[in-house]
């Protein structure tokens, strides 16, 4: 069978891309001058080549008539392959110089031209720096270390370790050459302590000198008294005036005493109300048709006095004419507590309900508050009218937000959601009082089984202070000119106590003696318009006047002169 009859293996499609890179004119001219060898068969990988033809496009360094250096296979019928090509010198191409031949023999590759050489790093630990970072300068991102540590690190870095020894050396700090127990990185100078002295003045004194510079500024209209803890001052042991109050009812849950902004004192004596003018000493009485009076409260302008009766009625009296202007009914029990907020009169009833009554409207009831299950015996609005505090016989203190929804007409449902409900007391809560110089502070006092004063933050609902007293707490009054709070007590001490705020330390230990203030429990109190005198009423049918603090007018004058002196010194 002839060579032409041998079946040919079908050629596979080439996996290379058919796209060819165009030749530049210089390369094209050089290739035309090179003699090429031609193949005798398309199957060049199976047949031996005898002579290179003019169409051979192999390496230009191969000689055109190179012999076959590969030994043919000893197996009969096998086809030998061409031998390894040998390098030859171009006849018509680029001339080969001696340097190029030397490079070709040594195996160093060249790139980019005949005169270009690629520099190789001779040692794997040698570091070549760029021109912008000379070898004599440290890396600006590495913290500077001591010279001993740097030398030890550099010497250890140039030592070649095996993987096993390197793992062991990393666990042993001595192999690095660093001193054990010495800190490489640290502050150059430690900060001074509070007791250290520098230039004759320690840090604590410097803080005291700089404290006025960072003090919180207070508006000119607001005056905050200073704390009086551990400050000795003379506390009167006897009242400056005593008045008789015959037929004053001895009942813990009633509120029978109040002082107006005009200086008039209202005292409830059984079924009538007695008005006494503290400026002139004159008095007048109003006869009501009720069996007894349960509470009295002056309006904010001092023109009217409201009266809560044991029959569940609220009466409104004009002080000038001493005539009753209106009688409002609806409660199912005695009205034992009252509080004004502009034209709204809030009343606490024996059934646990609180009503808001608009004295201008025919249908006076505008809202009802339901939370207490016992008689509401303590009720007071904050001076700005935003919060209402209530205490009751169920041992609960409630803080009501006037902005919370609950209805402003009789058709709306009662409000049963106070802002805060406090159940920390274990007895009835009659004493509730707002601070005049810190509006968010509310003080509350419990009865005989509790005898505890709690101070609440109305904004957060947190209890900020608490103090245990020796007896039943009947009333609380904050001082407008000092950071103090006064408490009156029932069984068994019948005393008056002063507490410094916020330490809650007792300012007047002498008044703790039983029978010092009254012969019976002190149930009712009121503060004068000037904030310096407190009147107390007890079951012994006596009214006593105690001058405990500085008057508001005197305090404001002193504050004004002090601020003027400070401004003059600063100027």
XYZ file of C-alpha atoms in Angstrom:
571
model
C 0.000 0.000 0.000
C 1.402 3.305 -1.062
C 1.940 6.195 1.194
C -0.949 8.024 -0.410
C -3.343 5.135 0.464
C -2.602 5.377 4.183
C -5.685 6.780 5.913
C -5.039 10.098 7.425
C -6.067 11.012 10.913
C -8.615 13.755 10.808
C -7.130 16.958 11.970
C -8.611 18.546 15.056
C -9.554 22.153 15.016
C -6.916 24.242 16.593
C -7.721 25.620 20.021
C -5.770 28.763 19.411
C -7.346 31.987 18.499
C -7.317 32.751 14.783
C -6.474 36.318 15.500
C -2.929 37.168 14.483
C -0.822 39.990 15.698
C 0.230 42.153 12.758
C 3.943 42.288 12.062
C 5.769 45.526 12.075
C 7.699 46.452 8.868
C 11.092 45.894 10.541
C 10.212 42.409 11.749
C 8.615 41.544 8.389
C 11.750 42.564 6.486
C 13.933 40.538 8.846
C 11.853 37.431 8.378
C 12.071 37.647 4.585
C 15.848 37.535 4.847
C 15.805 34.348 6.887
C 15.997 30.993 5.097
C 13.254 28.650 6.162
C 12.876 24.861 6.022
C 9.794 23.217 4.553
C 8.000 20.158 5.877
C 7.283 17.199 3.639
C 4.100 16.224 5.370
C 1.353 17.950 7.312
C 1.886 15.436 10.059
C 5.178 17.004 11.101
C 4.935 15.639 14.650
C 4.947 11.994 13.372
C 7.446 12.216 10.478
C 11.151 12.856 10.517
C 12.488 15.853 8.734
C 15.548 15.490 6.586
C 16.206 19.020 5.347
C 14.771 22.316 6.425
C 12.952 23.993 3.595
C 12.785 27.670 2.776
C 9.311 27.919 4.356
C 10.356 26.890 7.891
C 9.076 29.452 10.408
C 10.885 28.029 13.393
C 13.369 29.749 15.680
C 15.616 32.072 13.660
C 18.554 30.850 15.728
C 18.318 27.380 14.117
C 20.684 26.527 11.309
C 19.023 25.837 7.950
C 20.894 22.532 7.316
C 21.148 21.244 10.830
C 21.410 17.512 11.209
C 19.139 15.323 13.217
C 20.492 14.923 16.717
C 17.673 12.729 17.977
C 18.336 8.975 17.739
C 15.681 7.026 15.890
C 13.618 4.539 17.752
C 14.877 0.956 17.644
C 11.402 -0.385 17.157
C 10.852 -1.378 13.525
C 8.382 0.714 11.604
C 8.498 3.570 14.062
C 8.946 7.057 12.768
C 11.661 9.123 14.321
C 11.238 12.731 15.329
C 13.509 15.604 14.602
C 16.335 16.143 16.939
C 16.723 19.081 19.256
C 17.399 22.267 17.328
C 20.775 23.884 17.587
C 21.468 27.538 17.745
C 22.974 29.232 14.756
C 23.990 32.686 13.803
C 21.773 34.808 11.652
C 23.262 35.513 8.347
C 21.093 38.380 7.220
C 19.338 39.346 10.549
C 20.526 41.069 13.630
C 24.235 40.435 14.251
C 25.120 38.432 17.350
C 27.922 39.834 19.439
C 29.986 38.033 22.033
C 28.046 39.464 24.966
C 24.802 38.114 23.579
C 26.330 34.673 23.056
C 27.620 34.717 26.618
C 24.189 35.522 27.935
C 22.573 32.789 25.848
C 25.000 30.203 27.183
C 24.648 31.270 30.821
C 20.841 31.090 30.617
C 20.145 34.644 31.806
C 17.095 35.934 29.992
C 17.104 39.314 28.391
C 14.180 41.594 27.901
C 13.560 44.878 26.201
C 16.739 44.839 24.140
C 20.146 43.304 23.944
C 21.728 45.645 26.441
C 18.993 45.266 29.115
C 19.584 42.938 32.028
C 17.202 41.906 34.834
C 18.809 42.263 38.242
C 18.145 39.363 40.548
C 18.255 39.530 44.366
C 21.151 37.383 45.487
C 19.880 36.889 49.089
C 16.263 36.312 50.053
C 16.555 38.536 53.177
C 18.028 41.527 51.388
C 15.631 44.508 51.219
C 15.938 47.035 48.433
C 14.401 50.423 49.282
C 12.959 52.931 46.900
C 14.594 56.257 46.236
C 12.043 58.055 48.409
C 12.982 55.933 51.434
C 16.766 55.790 51.915
C 18.165 52.950 53.927
C 19.484 55.274 56.602
C 15.971 56.481 57.563
C 13.363 54.596 59.579
C 9.902 53.821 58.325
C 7.632 56.658 59.383
C 4.820 54.209 60.175
C 6.880 52.196 62.686
C 7.118 53.521 66.248
C 10.654 54.437 67.234
C 12.302 51.997 69.626
C 15.383 52.092 71.778
C 18.793 51.577 70.204
C 19.417 48.329 72.059
C 16.124 46.884 70.979
C 16.672 47.993 67.387
C 20.109 46.387 67.199
C 18.807 43.191 68.697
C 15.944 43.070 66.247
C 18.164 43.748 63.220
C 20.684 41.079 64.201
C 17.991 38.504 64.755
C 16.325 39.397 61.451
C 19.482 38.596 59.447
C 19.839 35.136 60.941
C 18.379 32.283 58.906
C 16.287 29.949 60.988
C 14.600 26.769 60.035
C 10.847 26.478 60.508
C 11.164 24.317 63.585
C 13.726 26.506 65.315
C 11.859 29.702 64.428
C 8.681 28.403 66.054
C 10.631 27.610 69.199
C 12.489 30.930 69.230
C 9.294 32.950 68.982
C 8.145 31.463 72.278
C 11.415 32.348 74.013
C 11.862 36.153 74.421
C 15.551 35.752 75.210
C 16.353 34.730 71.632
C 15.351 38.175 70.353
C 18.037 39.849 72.433
C 15.509 42.139 74.177
C 15.812 42.815 77.902
C 13.104 40.882 79.745
C 10.732 43.060 81.786
C 11.623 46.257 79.939
C 8.863 48.097 78.063
C 9.811 49.059 74.531
C 6.929 51.487 73.948
C 5.702 53.865 76.674
C 4.815 57.445 77.559
C 7.703 59.814 77.995
C 6.078 61.483 81.030
C 3.394 60.216 83.379
C 0.377 62.501 84.018
C 0.480 64.347 87.347
C -1.586 63.061 90.241
C -4.222 65.105 92.059
C -1.965 65.548 95.078
C 1.203 66.427 93.204
C 2.570 69.928 93.677
C 3.963 71.961 90.847
C 4.919 75.580 91.307
C 3.501 75.596 94.856
C -0.076 74.787 93.727
C -1.317 71.229 93.448
C -3.805 69.990 90.898
C -6.712 70.015 93.354
C -6.211 73.714 94.065
C -6.024 74.462 90.357
C -9.366 72.764 89.835
C -10.938 74.841 92.588
C -9.594 78.057 91.044
C -10.908 77.113 87.589
C -14.330 75.910 88.787
C -16.067 79.328 88.354
C -15.024 79.373 84.720
C -17.006 76.209 84.005
C -19.987 76.875 86.294
C -23.445 76.495 84.748
C -25.075 79.818 84.098
C -28.441 80.488 85.753
C -31.031 82.897 84.457
C -31.384 86.155 86.325
C -35.004 85.430 87.245
C -34.227 82.083 88.885
C -32.477 81.962 92.249
C -31.276 78.607 93.536
C -30.449 78.477 97.252
C -27.299 76.815 98.483
C -27.181 73.611 100.470
C -27.162 73.974 104.252
C -25.774 70.599 105.266
C -23.511 70.783 108.313
C -24.194 74.539 108.642
C -25.075 75.654 112.162
C -27.751 78.293 112.582
C -30.205 79.251 115.275
C -33.519 77.400 115.059
C -36.316 78.845 117.213
C -37.471 76.466 119.903
C -40.635 78.410 120.601
C -43.140 79.896 118.130
C -43.312 83.645 117.665
C -47.137 83.623 117.808
C -49.872 81.262 118.981
C -53.565 81.445 118.061
C -56.456 79.436 119.392
C -58.333 77.219 116.936
C -61.301 75.803 118.837
C -63.196 72.878 117.333
C -60.402 72.029 114.899
C -61.050 68.474 113.752
C -58.319 65.924 114.552
C -58.335 63.911 111.305
C -55.244 62.763 109.384
C -56.996 62.745 105.987
C -58.280 66.357 106.061
C -56.585 69.594 104.938
C -57.919 72.474 107.049
C -55.242 75.174 106.714
C -54.008 77.374 103.831
C -52.224 80.736 103.379
C -52.977 83.005 100.383
C -50.582 85.169 98.384
C -52.278 88.245 99.858
C -51.350 87.240 103.413
C -54.726 85.883 104.539
C -54.927 82.621 106.452
C -57.934 80.315 106.023
C -58.712 77.890 108.853
C -61.566 75.400 108.821
C -63.256 74.978 112.199
C -65.920 72.271 111.997
C -68.650 73.644 109.687
C -67.238 77.177 109.213
C -64.178 78.832 107.714
C -62.263 81.512 109.581
C -60.230 84.111 107.644
C -57.380 85.821 109.484
C -55.321 88.679 108.009
C -51.667 88.343 109.020
C -50.949 91.990 108.212
C -53.735 93.591 110.273
C -54.598 90.763 112.665
C -58.307 91.056 111.841
C -60.519 88.064 111.183
C -63.833 87.069 109.642
C -65.817 83.865 109.439
C -68.131 82.271 106.895
C -70.952 80.064 108.012
C -71.670 77.122 105.720
C -74.559 74.721 105.671
C -72.362 71.633 105.789
C -71.914 69.451 108.817
C -68.104 69.855 108.598
C -65.430 71.264 106.309
C -62.961 68.706 104.930
C -60.569 70.995 102.991
C -59.795 74.616 102.146
C -57.666 76.080 99.337
C -56.984 79.614 98.117
C -57.066 80.485 94.418
C -53.767 81.485 92.863
C -54.632 85.198 92.924
C -55.930 85.090 96.502
C -59.346 86.489 95.601
C -61.375 83.320 96.223
C -61.265 80.458 98.644
C -62.611 77.019 97.784
C -64.126 74.781 100.416
C -64.584 71.012 100.247
C -67.266 69.575 102.469
C -67.959 66.216 104.027
C -71.066 65.860 101.841
C -69.068 65.750 98.591
C -69.672 69.387 97.593
C -67.275 72.164 96.542
C -68.064 75.740 97.462
C -66.524 78.918 96.049
C -66.422 81.992 98.324
C -65.634 85.637 97.630
C -63.268 86.962 100.301
C -64.251 90.633 100.040
C -67.965 90.112 100.483
C -67.660 86.812 102.386
C -70.426 85.369 100.249
C -70.679 82.005 98.611
C -70.595 82.379 94.838
C -71.152 78.803 93.775
C -71.785 75.286 95.010
C -70.632 72.373 92.848
C -71.848 68.860 93.586
C -71.262 65.388 92.192
C -68.725 63.608 94.411
C -69.860 60.493 96.248
C -67.679 61.087 99.315
C -66.012 63.840 101.304
C -63.748 66.210 99.370
C -60.606 65.982 101.500
C -58.121 67.702 99.143
C -58.193 70.638 96.723
C -55.698 72.297 94.352
C -55.940 75.164 91.842
C -54.510 75.490 88.336
C -55.689 78.864 87.015
C -59.468 78.479 86.545
C -59.401 74.698 87.030
C -60.170 73.424 90.531
C -59.007 69.848 91.120
C -60.635 67.906 93.936
C -59.813 64.579 95.568
C -62.686 62.482 96.829
C -63.069 59.758 99.410
C -63.938 57.227 96.684
C -60.477 57.600 95.059
C -61.531 59.795 92.124
C -60.052 63.153 91.116
C -62.147 65.739 89.302
C -61.107 68.745 87.241
C -63.782 71.448 87.491
C -63.913 74.616 85.433
C -65.372 77.231 87.744
C -66.392 79.372 84.770
C -68.593 76.752 83.101
C -72.118 75.721 84.043
C -71.225 72.055 83.789
C -68.122 72.315 85.921
C -66.724 68.790 85.554
C -64.335 68.677 82.588
C -62.240 65.616 83.400
C -62.005 62.717 85.824
C -58.827 60.899 86.870
C -59.132 57.302 88.047
C -56.184 55.423 89.494
C -56.469 55.392 93.291
C -58.529 52.860 95.175
C -58.419 54.766 98.491
C -59.320 58.251 99.636
C -57.272 60.964 97.922
C -55.902 62.967 100.869
C -52.931 64.662 99.133
C -53.282 66.752 95.965
C -51.098 69.549 94.559
C -50.401 71.106 91.162
C -46.902 72.115 90.173
C -46.439 75.888 89.867
C -46.334 75.763 86.045
C -49.454 73.577 85.837
C -47.747 70.791 83.879
C -47.937 68.028 86.504
C -50.407 67.113 89.216
C -49.299 64.958 92.167
C -51.742 62.909 94.204
C -51.412 60.685 97.282
C -54.073 58.459 98.723
C -54.983 55.970 101.412
C -54.025 53.113 99.072
C -50.302 53.922 99.742
C -49.841 55.079 96.129
C -48.335 58.264 94.700
C -49.441 59.281 91.189
C -47.982 61.949 88.915
C -50.409 63.120 86.240
C -49.338 64.917 83.072
C -51.744 67.655 82.044
C -50.787 67.156 78.385
C -51.724 63.475 78.320
C -55.003 62.633 76.585
C -57.994 62.106 78.812
C -60.640 64.434 77.539
C -61.612 68.005 78.215
C -65.393 67.608 78.188
C -67.836 65.598 80.307
C -68.560 63.290 77.384
C -65.008 61.987 77.201
C -63.881 58.888 79.080
C -61.959 59.276 82.356
C -58.194 59.364 82.288
C -56.842 56.201 83.905
C -53.211 56.517 82.830
C -50.999 58.650 85.090
C -47.476 59.303 83.927
C -45.937 57.681 86.999
C -47.400 55.401 89.670
C -45.215 54.894 92.754
C -45.992 52.130 95.229
C -42.939 52.371 97.476
C -44.830 53.645 100.512
C -46.357 51.182 102.945
C -48.912 53.555 104.500
C -51.296 56.291 103.431
C -49.668 59.197 101.588
C -51.016 62.598 102.555
C -47.837 64.722 102.333
C -46.925 65.664 98.733
C -44.970 68.824 97.825
C -43.185 70.197 94.742
C -39.798 71.884 95.024
C -39.924 75.631 94.188
C -36.306 75.825 92.923
C -36.100 72.433 91.168
C -39.453 71.864 89.448
C -38.918 68.156 88.740
C -38.469 67.238 92.419
C -41.512 65.880 94.213
C -41.403 64.913 97.897
C -43.881 62.470 99.427
C -44.292 61.180 102.976
C -46.006 58.078 104.330
C -48.129 57.407 107.391
C -47.408 55.582 110.628
C -46.416 52.207 109.155
C -44.122 53.880 106.606
C -42.753 57.146 108.094
C -40.476 57.617 105.061
C -39.777 60.679 102.930
C -39.188 59.864 99.268
C -37.998 62.388 96.692
C -38.940 61.634 93.080
C -37.817 62.966 89.730
C -41.007 63.701 87.810
C -39.181 63.729 84.459
C -37.688 60.234 84.783
C -39.847 58.701 87.500
C -36.784 57.719 89.528
C -36.575 57.933 93.299
C -33.538 60.100 93.930
C -33.572 60.284 97.761
C -35.184 58.501 100.660
C -34.961 58.986 104.430
C -36.624 57.203 107.319
C -38.221 59.319 110.060
C -39.247 58.298 113.596
C -42.986 58.900 113.208
C -45.993 59.480 110.985
C -45.493 62.175 108.295
C -48.426 64.557 107.985
C -47.071 67.329 105.704
C -43.995 68.467 103.747
C -42.887 72.011 102.827
C -39.864 73.006 100.722
C -38.001 76.186 101.627
C -37.944 78.744 98.782
C -34.677 80.336 100.001
C -32.671 77.341 101.277
C -32.120 73.789 100.118
C -34.179 72.395 102.954
C -37.418 70.570 103.421
C -39.605 70.671 106.534
C -41.675 67.725 107.710
C -44.359 67.608 110.392
C -45.121 64.454 112.308
C -47.843 62.759 114.256
C -47.608 59.862 116.623
C -45.471 59.392 118.603
C -43.206 62.485 118.361
C -45.644 65.300 117.352
C -42.558 67.170 116.113
C -41.294 69.437 113.348
C -38.118 68.418 111.500
C -35.824 70.218 109.050
C -33.814 68.213 106.504
C -30.945 69.550 104.418
C -31.143 68.648 100.745
C -29.732 66.563 99.119
C -27.986 64.965 102.115
C -31.327 64.758 103.997
C -29.443 65.349 107.265
C -31.438 66.761 110.152
C -30.887 70.459 110.705
C -32.918 70.753 113.907
C -32.394 67.805 116.262
C -33.902 69.740 119.173
C -37.365 69.768 117.585
C -37.436 65.963 117.599
C -38.373 65.839 121.264
C -41.899 64.692 121.902
C -44.273 67.562 122.661
C -41.801 70.272 121.605
C -43.952 71.627 118.763
C -47.494 70.604 119.828
C -49.110 68.557 122.522
C -50.820 66.397 119.893
C -49.912 65.333 116.376
C -49.160 68.133 113.918
C -51.704 67.599 111.135
C -51.948 70.838 109.132
C -49.338 73.311 107.831
C -49.124 76.353 105.541
C -46.295 78.575 104.273
C -46.457 82.372 104.340
C -46.241 84.350 101.047
C -42.725 85.528 101.969
C -41.604 81.936 102.543
C -40.103 82.597 105.988
C -42.898 81.607 108.405
C -44.675 78.283 108.723
C -47.958 77.930 110.578
C -48.865 74.570 112.074
C -52.194 73.283 113.354
C -52.734 70.273 115.585
C -55.335 68.376 117.487
C -54.553 70.498 120.560
C -56.643 73.289 118.907
C -53.703 75.673 118.549
C -52.089 77.475 115.627
C -48.380 78.182 116.016
C -46.204 80.377 113.801
C -42.540 79.395 113.317
C -39.967 81.644 111.635
C -37.624 79.093 110.085
C -36.105 80.687 106.983
C -35.138 83.946 105.378
C -37.831 85.852 103.531
C -37.920 85.749 99.752
C -37.564 89.517 99.378
C -34.493 89.642 101.629
C -32.996 86.675 99.846
C -33.512 88.258 96.423
C -31.870 91.501 97.566
C -28.804 89.647 98.775
C -28.594 87.658 95.563
C -28.873 90.837 93.501
C -26.068 92.571 95.461
C -23.883 89.451 95.251
C -24.282 89.228 91.465
C -23.574 92.952 91.103
C -20.379 92.548 93.142
C -19.286 89.594 91.023
C -19.931 91.499 87.806
C -17.959 94.471 89.134
C -14.964 92.286 90.005
C -15.029 90.577 86.605
C -15.342 93.919 84.819
